[in-house]
GROMACS .gro file of C-alpha atoms in nm:
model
  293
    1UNK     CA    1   0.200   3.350   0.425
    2UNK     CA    2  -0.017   3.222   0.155
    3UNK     CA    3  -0.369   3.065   0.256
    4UNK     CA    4  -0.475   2.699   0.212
    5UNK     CA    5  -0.755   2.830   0.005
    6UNK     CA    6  -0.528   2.925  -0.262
    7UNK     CA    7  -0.416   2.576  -0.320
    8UNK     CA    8  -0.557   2.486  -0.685
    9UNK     CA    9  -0.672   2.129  -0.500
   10UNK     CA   10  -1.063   2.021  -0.552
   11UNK     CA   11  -0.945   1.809  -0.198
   12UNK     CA   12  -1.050   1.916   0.150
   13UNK     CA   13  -0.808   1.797   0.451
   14UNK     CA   14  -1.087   1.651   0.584
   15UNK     CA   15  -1.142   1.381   0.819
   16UNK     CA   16  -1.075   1.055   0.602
   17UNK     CA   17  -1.345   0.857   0.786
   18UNK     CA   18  -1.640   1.141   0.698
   19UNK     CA   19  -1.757   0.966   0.382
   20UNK     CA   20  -1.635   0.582   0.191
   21UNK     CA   21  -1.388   0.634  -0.085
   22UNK     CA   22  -1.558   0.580  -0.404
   23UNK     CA   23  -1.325   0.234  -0.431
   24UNK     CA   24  -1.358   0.072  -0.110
   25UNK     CA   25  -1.066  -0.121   0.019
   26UNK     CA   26  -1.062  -0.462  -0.096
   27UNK     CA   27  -0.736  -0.706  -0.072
   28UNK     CA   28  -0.644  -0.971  -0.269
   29UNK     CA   29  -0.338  -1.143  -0.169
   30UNK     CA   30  -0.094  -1.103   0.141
   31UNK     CA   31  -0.036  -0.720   0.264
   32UNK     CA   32   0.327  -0.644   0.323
   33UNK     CA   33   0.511  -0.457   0.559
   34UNK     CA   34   0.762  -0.237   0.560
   35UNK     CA   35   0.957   0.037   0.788
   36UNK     CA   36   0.949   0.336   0.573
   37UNK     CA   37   0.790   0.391   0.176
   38UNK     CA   38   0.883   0.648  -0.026
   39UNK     CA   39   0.676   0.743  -0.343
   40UNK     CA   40   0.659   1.072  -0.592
   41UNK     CA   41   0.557   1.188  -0.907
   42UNK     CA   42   0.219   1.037  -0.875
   43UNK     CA   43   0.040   1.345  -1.100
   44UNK     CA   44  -0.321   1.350  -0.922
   45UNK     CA   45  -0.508   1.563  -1.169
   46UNK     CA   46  -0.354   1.444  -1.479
   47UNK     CA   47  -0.533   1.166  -1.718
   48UNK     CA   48  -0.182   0.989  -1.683
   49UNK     CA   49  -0.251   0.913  -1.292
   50UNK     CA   50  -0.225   0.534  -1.245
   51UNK     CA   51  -0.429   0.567  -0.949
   52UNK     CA   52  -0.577   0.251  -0.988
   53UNK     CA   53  -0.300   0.040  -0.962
   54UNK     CA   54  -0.184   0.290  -0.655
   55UNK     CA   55  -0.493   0.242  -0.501
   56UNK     CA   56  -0.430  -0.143  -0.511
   57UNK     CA   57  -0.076  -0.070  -0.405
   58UNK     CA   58  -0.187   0.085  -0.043
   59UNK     CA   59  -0.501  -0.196  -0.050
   60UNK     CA   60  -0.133  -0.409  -0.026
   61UNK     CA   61   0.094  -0.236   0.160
   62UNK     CA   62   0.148  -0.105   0.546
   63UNK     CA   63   0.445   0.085   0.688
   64UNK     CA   64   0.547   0.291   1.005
   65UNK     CA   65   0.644   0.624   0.792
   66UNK     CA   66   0.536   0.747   0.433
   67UNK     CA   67   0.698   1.000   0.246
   68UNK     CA   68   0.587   1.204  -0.009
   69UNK     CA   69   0.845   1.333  -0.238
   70UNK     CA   70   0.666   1.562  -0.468
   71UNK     CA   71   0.467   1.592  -0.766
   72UNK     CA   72   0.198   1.454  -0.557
   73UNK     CA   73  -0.037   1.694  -0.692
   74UNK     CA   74  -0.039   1.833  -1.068
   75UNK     CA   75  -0.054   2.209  -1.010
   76UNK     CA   76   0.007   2.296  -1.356
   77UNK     CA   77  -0.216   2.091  -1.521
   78UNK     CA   78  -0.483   2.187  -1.246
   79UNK     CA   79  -0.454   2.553  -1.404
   80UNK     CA   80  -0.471   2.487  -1.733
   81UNK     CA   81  -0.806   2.217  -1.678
   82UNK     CA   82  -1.004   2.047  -1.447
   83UNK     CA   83  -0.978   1.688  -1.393
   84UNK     CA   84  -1.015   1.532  -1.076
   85UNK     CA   85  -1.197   1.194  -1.129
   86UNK     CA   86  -1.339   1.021  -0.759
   87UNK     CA   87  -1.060   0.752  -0.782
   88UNK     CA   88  -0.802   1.037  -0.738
   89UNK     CA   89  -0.981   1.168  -0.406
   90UNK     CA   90  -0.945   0.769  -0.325
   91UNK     CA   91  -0.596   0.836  -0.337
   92UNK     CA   92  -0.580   1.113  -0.138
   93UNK     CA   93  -0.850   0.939   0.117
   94UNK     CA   94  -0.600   0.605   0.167
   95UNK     CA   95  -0.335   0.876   0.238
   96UNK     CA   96  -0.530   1.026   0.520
   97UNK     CA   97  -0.675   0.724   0.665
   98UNK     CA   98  -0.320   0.573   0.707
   99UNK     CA   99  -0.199   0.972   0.885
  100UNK     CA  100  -0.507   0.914   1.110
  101UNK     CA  101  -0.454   0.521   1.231
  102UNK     CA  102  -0.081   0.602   1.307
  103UNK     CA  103   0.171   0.595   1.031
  104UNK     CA  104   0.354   0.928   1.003
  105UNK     CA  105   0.289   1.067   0.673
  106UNK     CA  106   0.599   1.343   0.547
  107UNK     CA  107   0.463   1.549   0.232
  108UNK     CA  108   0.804   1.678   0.081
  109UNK     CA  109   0.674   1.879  -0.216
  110UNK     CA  110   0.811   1.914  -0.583
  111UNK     CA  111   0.799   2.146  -0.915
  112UNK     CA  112   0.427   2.050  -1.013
  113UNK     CA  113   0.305   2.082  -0.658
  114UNK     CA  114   0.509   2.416  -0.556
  115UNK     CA  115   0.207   2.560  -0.433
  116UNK     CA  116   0.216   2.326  -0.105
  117UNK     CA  117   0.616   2.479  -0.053
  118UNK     CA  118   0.488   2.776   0.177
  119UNK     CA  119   0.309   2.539   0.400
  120UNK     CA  120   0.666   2.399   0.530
  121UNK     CA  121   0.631   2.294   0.867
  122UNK     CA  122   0.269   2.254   0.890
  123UNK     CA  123   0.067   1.948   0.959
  124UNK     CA  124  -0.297   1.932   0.782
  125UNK     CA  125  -0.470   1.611   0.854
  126UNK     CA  126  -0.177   1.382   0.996
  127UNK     CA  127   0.029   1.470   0.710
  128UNK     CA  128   0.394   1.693   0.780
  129UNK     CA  129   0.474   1.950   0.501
  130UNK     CA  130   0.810   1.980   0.479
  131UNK     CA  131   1.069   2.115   0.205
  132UNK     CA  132   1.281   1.841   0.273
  133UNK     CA  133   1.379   1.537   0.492
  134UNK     CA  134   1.622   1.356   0.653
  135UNK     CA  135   1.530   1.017   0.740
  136UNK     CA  136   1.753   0.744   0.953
  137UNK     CA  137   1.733   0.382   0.836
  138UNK     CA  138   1.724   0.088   1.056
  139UNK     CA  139   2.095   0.036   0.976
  140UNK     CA  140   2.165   0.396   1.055
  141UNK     CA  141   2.230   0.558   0.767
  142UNK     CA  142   2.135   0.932   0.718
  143UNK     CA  143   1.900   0.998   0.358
  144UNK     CA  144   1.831   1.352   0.246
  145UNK     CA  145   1.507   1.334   0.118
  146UNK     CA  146   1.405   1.575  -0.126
  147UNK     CA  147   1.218   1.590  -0.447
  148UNK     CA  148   1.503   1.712  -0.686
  149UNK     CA  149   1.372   1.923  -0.896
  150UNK     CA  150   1.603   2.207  -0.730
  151UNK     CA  151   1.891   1.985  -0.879
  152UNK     CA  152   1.729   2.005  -1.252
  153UNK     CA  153   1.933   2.303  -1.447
  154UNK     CA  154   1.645   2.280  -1.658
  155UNK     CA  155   1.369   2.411  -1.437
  156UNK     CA  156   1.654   2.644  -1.199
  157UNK     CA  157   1.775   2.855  -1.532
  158UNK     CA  158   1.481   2.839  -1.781
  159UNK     CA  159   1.150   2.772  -1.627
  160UNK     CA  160   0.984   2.842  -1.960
  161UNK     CA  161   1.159   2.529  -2.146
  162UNK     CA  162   1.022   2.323  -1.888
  163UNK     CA  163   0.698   2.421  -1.959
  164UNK     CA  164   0.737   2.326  -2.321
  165UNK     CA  165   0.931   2.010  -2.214
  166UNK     CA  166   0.612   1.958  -2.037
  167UNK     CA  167   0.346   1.997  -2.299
  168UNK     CA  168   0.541   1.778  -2.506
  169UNK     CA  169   0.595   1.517  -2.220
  170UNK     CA  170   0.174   1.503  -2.145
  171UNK     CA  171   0.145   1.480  -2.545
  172UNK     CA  172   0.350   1.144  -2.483
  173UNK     CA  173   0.097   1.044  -2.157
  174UNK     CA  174  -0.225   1.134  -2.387
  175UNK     CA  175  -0.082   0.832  -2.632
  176UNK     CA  176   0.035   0.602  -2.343
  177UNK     CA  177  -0.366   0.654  -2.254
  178UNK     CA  178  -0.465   0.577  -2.560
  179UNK     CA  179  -0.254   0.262  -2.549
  180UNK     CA  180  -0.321   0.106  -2.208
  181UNK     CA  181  -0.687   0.156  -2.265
  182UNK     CA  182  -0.626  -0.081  -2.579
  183UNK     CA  183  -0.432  -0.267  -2.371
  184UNK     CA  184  -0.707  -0.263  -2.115
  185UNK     CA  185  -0.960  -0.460  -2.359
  186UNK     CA  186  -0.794  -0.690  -2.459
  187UNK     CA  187  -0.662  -0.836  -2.138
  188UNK     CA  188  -0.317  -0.700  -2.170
  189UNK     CA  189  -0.138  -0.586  -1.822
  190UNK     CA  190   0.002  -0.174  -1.779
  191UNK     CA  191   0.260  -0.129  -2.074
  192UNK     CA  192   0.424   0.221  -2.016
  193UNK     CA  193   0.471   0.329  -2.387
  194UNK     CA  194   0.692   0.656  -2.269
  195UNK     CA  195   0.911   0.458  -2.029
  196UNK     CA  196   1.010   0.270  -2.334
  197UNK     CA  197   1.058   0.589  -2.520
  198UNK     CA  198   1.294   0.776  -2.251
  199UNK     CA  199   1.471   0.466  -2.273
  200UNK     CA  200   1.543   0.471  -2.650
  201UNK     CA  201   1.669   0.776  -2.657
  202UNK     CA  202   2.045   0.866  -2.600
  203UNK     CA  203   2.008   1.260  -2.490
  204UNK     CA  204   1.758   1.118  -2.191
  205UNK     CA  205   1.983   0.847  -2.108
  206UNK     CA  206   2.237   1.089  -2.098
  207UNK     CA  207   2.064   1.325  -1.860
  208UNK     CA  208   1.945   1.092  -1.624
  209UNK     CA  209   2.294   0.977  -1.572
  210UNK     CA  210   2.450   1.344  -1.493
  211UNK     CA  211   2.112   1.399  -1.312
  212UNK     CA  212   2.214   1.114  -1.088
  213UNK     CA  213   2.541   1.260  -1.037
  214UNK     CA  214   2.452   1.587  -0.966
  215UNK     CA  215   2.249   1.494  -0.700
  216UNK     CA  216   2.480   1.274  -0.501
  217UNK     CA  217   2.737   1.513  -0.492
  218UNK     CA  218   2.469   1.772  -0.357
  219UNK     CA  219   2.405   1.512  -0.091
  220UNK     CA  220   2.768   1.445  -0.018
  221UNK     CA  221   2.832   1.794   0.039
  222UNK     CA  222   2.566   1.802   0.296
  223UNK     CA  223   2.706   1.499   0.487
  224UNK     CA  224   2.505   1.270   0.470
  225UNK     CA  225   2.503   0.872   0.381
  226UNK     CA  226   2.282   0.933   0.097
  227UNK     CA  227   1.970   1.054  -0.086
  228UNK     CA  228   1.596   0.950  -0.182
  229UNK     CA  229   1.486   1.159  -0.465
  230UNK     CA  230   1.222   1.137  -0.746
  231UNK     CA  231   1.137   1.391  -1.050
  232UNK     CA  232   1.260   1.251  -1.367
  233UNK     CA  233   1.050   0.935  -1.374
  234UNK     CA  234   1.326   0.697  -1.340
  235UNK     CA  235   1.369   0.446  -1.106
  236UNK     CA  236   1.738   0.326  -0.943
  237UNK     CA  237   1.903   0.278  -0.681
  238UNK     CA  238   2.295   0.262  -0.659
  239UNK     CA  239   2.656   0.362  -0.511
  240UNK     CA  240   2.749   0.670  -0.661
  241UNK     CA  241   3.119   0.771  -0.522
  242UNK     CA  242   3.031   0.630  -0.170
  243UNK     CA  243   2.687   0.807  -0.201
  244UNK     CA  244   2.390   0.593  -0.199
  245UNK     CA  245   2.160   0.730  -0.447
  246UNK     CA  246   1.777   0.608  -0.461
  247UNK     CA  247   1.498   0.719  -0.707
  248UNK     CA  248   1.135   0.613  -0.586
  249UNK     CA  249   1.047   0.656  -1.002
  250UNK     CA  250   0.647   0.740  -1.027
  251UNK     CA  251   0.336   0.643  -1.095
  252UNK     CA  252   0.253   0.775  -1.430
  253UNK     CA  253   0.523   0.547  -1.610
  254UNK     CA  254   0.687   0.295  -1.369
  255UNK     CA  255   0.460   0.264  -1.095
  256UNK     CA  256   0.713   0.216  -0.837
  257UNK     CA  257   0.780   0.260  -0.520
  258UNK     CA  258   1.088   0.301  -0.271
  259UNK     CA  259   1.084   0.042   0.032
  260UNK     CA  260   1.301  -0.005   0.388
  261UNK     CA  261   1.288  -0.348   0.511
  262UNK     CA  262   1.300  -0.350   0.918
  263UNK     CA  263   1.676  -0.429   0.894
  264UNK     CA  264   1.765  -0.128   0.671
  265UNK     CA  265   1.782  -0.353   0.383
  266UNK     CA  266   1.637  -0.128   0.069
  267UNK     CA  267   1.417  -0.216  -0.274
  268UNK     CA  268   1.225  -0.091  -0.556
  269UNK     CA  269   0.882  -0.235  -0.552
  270UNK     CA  270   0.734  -0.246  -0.960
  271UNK     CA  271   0.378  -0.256  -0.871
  272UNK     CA  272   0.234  -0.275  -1.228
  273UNK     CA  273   0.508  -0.626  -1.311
  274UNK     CA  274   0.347  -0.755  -0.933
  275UNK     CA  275  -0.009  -0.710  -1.038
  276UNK     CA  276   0.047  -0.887  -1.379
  277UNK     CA  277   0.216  -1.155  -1.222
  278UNK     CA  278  -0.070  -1.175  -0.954
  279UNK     CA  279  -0.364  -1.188  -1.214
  280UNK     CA  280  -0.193  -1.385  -1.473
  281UNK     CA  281  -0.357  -1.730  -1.489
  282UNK     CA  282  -0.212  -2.052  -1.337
  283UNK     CA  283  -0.031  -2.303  -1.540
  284UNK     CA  284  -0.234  -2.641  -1.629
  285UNK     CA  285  -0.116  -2.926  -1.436
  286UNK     CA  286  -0.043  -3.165  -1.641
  287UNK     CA  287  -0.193  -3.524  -1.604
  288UNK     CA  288  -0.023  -3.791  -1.406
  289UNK     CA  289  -0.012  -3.984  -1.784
  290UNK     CA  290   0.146  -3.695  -1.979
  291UNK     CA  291   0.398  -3.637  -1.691
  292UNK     CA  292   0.516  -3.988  -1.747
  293UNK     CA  293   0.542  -3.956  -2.115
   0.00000   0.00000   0.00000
């Protein structure tokens, strides 16, 4: 059994009240609450991270259960270099704090965070480890829940195109960087420059849409109602031959999240479109005079 010190994470499980997060907890605007939320891919450790706008996502949001579906932590980027900037321990303190006041927090790791896969079925701080998930909704369905990269034929046959799929993919999050600090200045909301990109092009399209496939059927096979899944960065949720198939997306391109109303009722929340709606200025009332004109 491997040891927790051999995690490549510059994070203790520590008690979440020992210190203040860097950011402290500040709301703006109603919170919300929901029965279960399901996010992934969020990349702590990379320079794409939108942990920022996650931050402000938790500042916003409460729920009875919180899963994890993988790629919470960037393992392989973690190797290569060392980045680890206070608002990412924020993340991971907000996490915590929630485990500790009540909410059940499920950690269902992925590809970049397969370090944390020999810890299934233990609990460090509040938080359950586990390879995957099956979670009942309010209406009674039954959802695997599972990261998906052991669906990807990609990363199951040849492990070292992924890795070069990889490079080239944080090549892609160095210039969406670049472009949202631009962005930044000038006033502009979150603009995901790669999300547009996957989009454009017919070969992702393409594999997204077998990717989808693939994975219901796994989940058919296993009997259940359907399946919550993240991995490739894409958002959705639909029927897929009587198979309801969700995607939480992630928070280095979408920022999105998966939500369960209390009556079962399901939705993708696009955090980055609500907090450009939120801070984009009021409309001028007109006067009384012009109205009349």
């Amino acid at each position: 059994m491997a040891s927790i010190s051999t995690l490549p994470i510059p994070v203790r499980f520590a008690d979440p009240f020992a210190a203040e997060p860097h950011v402290p907890e500040c709301v703006v605007g109603e919170r919300r609450s929901y029965r279960t939320v399901w996010i992934s891919d969020i990349h702590l450790g990379t320079r794409g991270c939108n942990a920022a706008l996650l931050i402000d996502f938790f500042d916003h949001v409460d729920c009875e259960t919180l899963y994890l579906v993988g790629d919470i932590i960037d393992g392989w980027r973690l190797k290569k270099r060392h980045f680890w900037p206070p608002e990412h321990n924020d993340v991971v303190w907000r996490v915590l704090k929630r485990a500790k006041r009540g909410t059940r927090v499920v950690y269902v790791p992925g590809n970049h965070d397969e370090m944390v896969k020999p810890f299934d079925g233990f609990d460090f701080g509040g938080v359950e480890i586990r390879r995957e998930a099956v979670h009942e909704t309010a209406d009674g369905r039954k959802l695997l829940v599972v990261h998906g990269d052991e669906f990807d034929a990609v990363m199951l046959a040849h492990r070292w195109l992924a890795f070069v799929g990889d490079a080239a993919y944080t090549a892609l999050m160095k210039a969406n960087v670049v472009v949202n600090a631009i962005r930044s200045r000038m006033g502009l909301p979150y603009w995901s420059l790669s999300l547009v990109a996957k989009h454009k092009v017919k070969n992702a399209v393409q594999f997204i849409g077998r990717y989808e496939e693939v994975v219901a059927h796994a989940a058919r096979s296993r009997g259940v109602d359907g399946v919550v899944c993240g991995h490739i960065h894409s958002a959705e949720m639909r029927a897929i031959d009587g198979v309801d198939y969700y995607n939480d997306g992630d928070w280095v391109e979408g920022c999105t999240a998966l939500v369960e109303h209390a009556d079962g009722r399901m939705e993708i929340v696009r955090w980055a479109e609500e907090v450009a709606a939120r801070s984009a200025p009021a409309p001028l009332e007109q006067p009384a005079s012009a109205r009349a004109a």
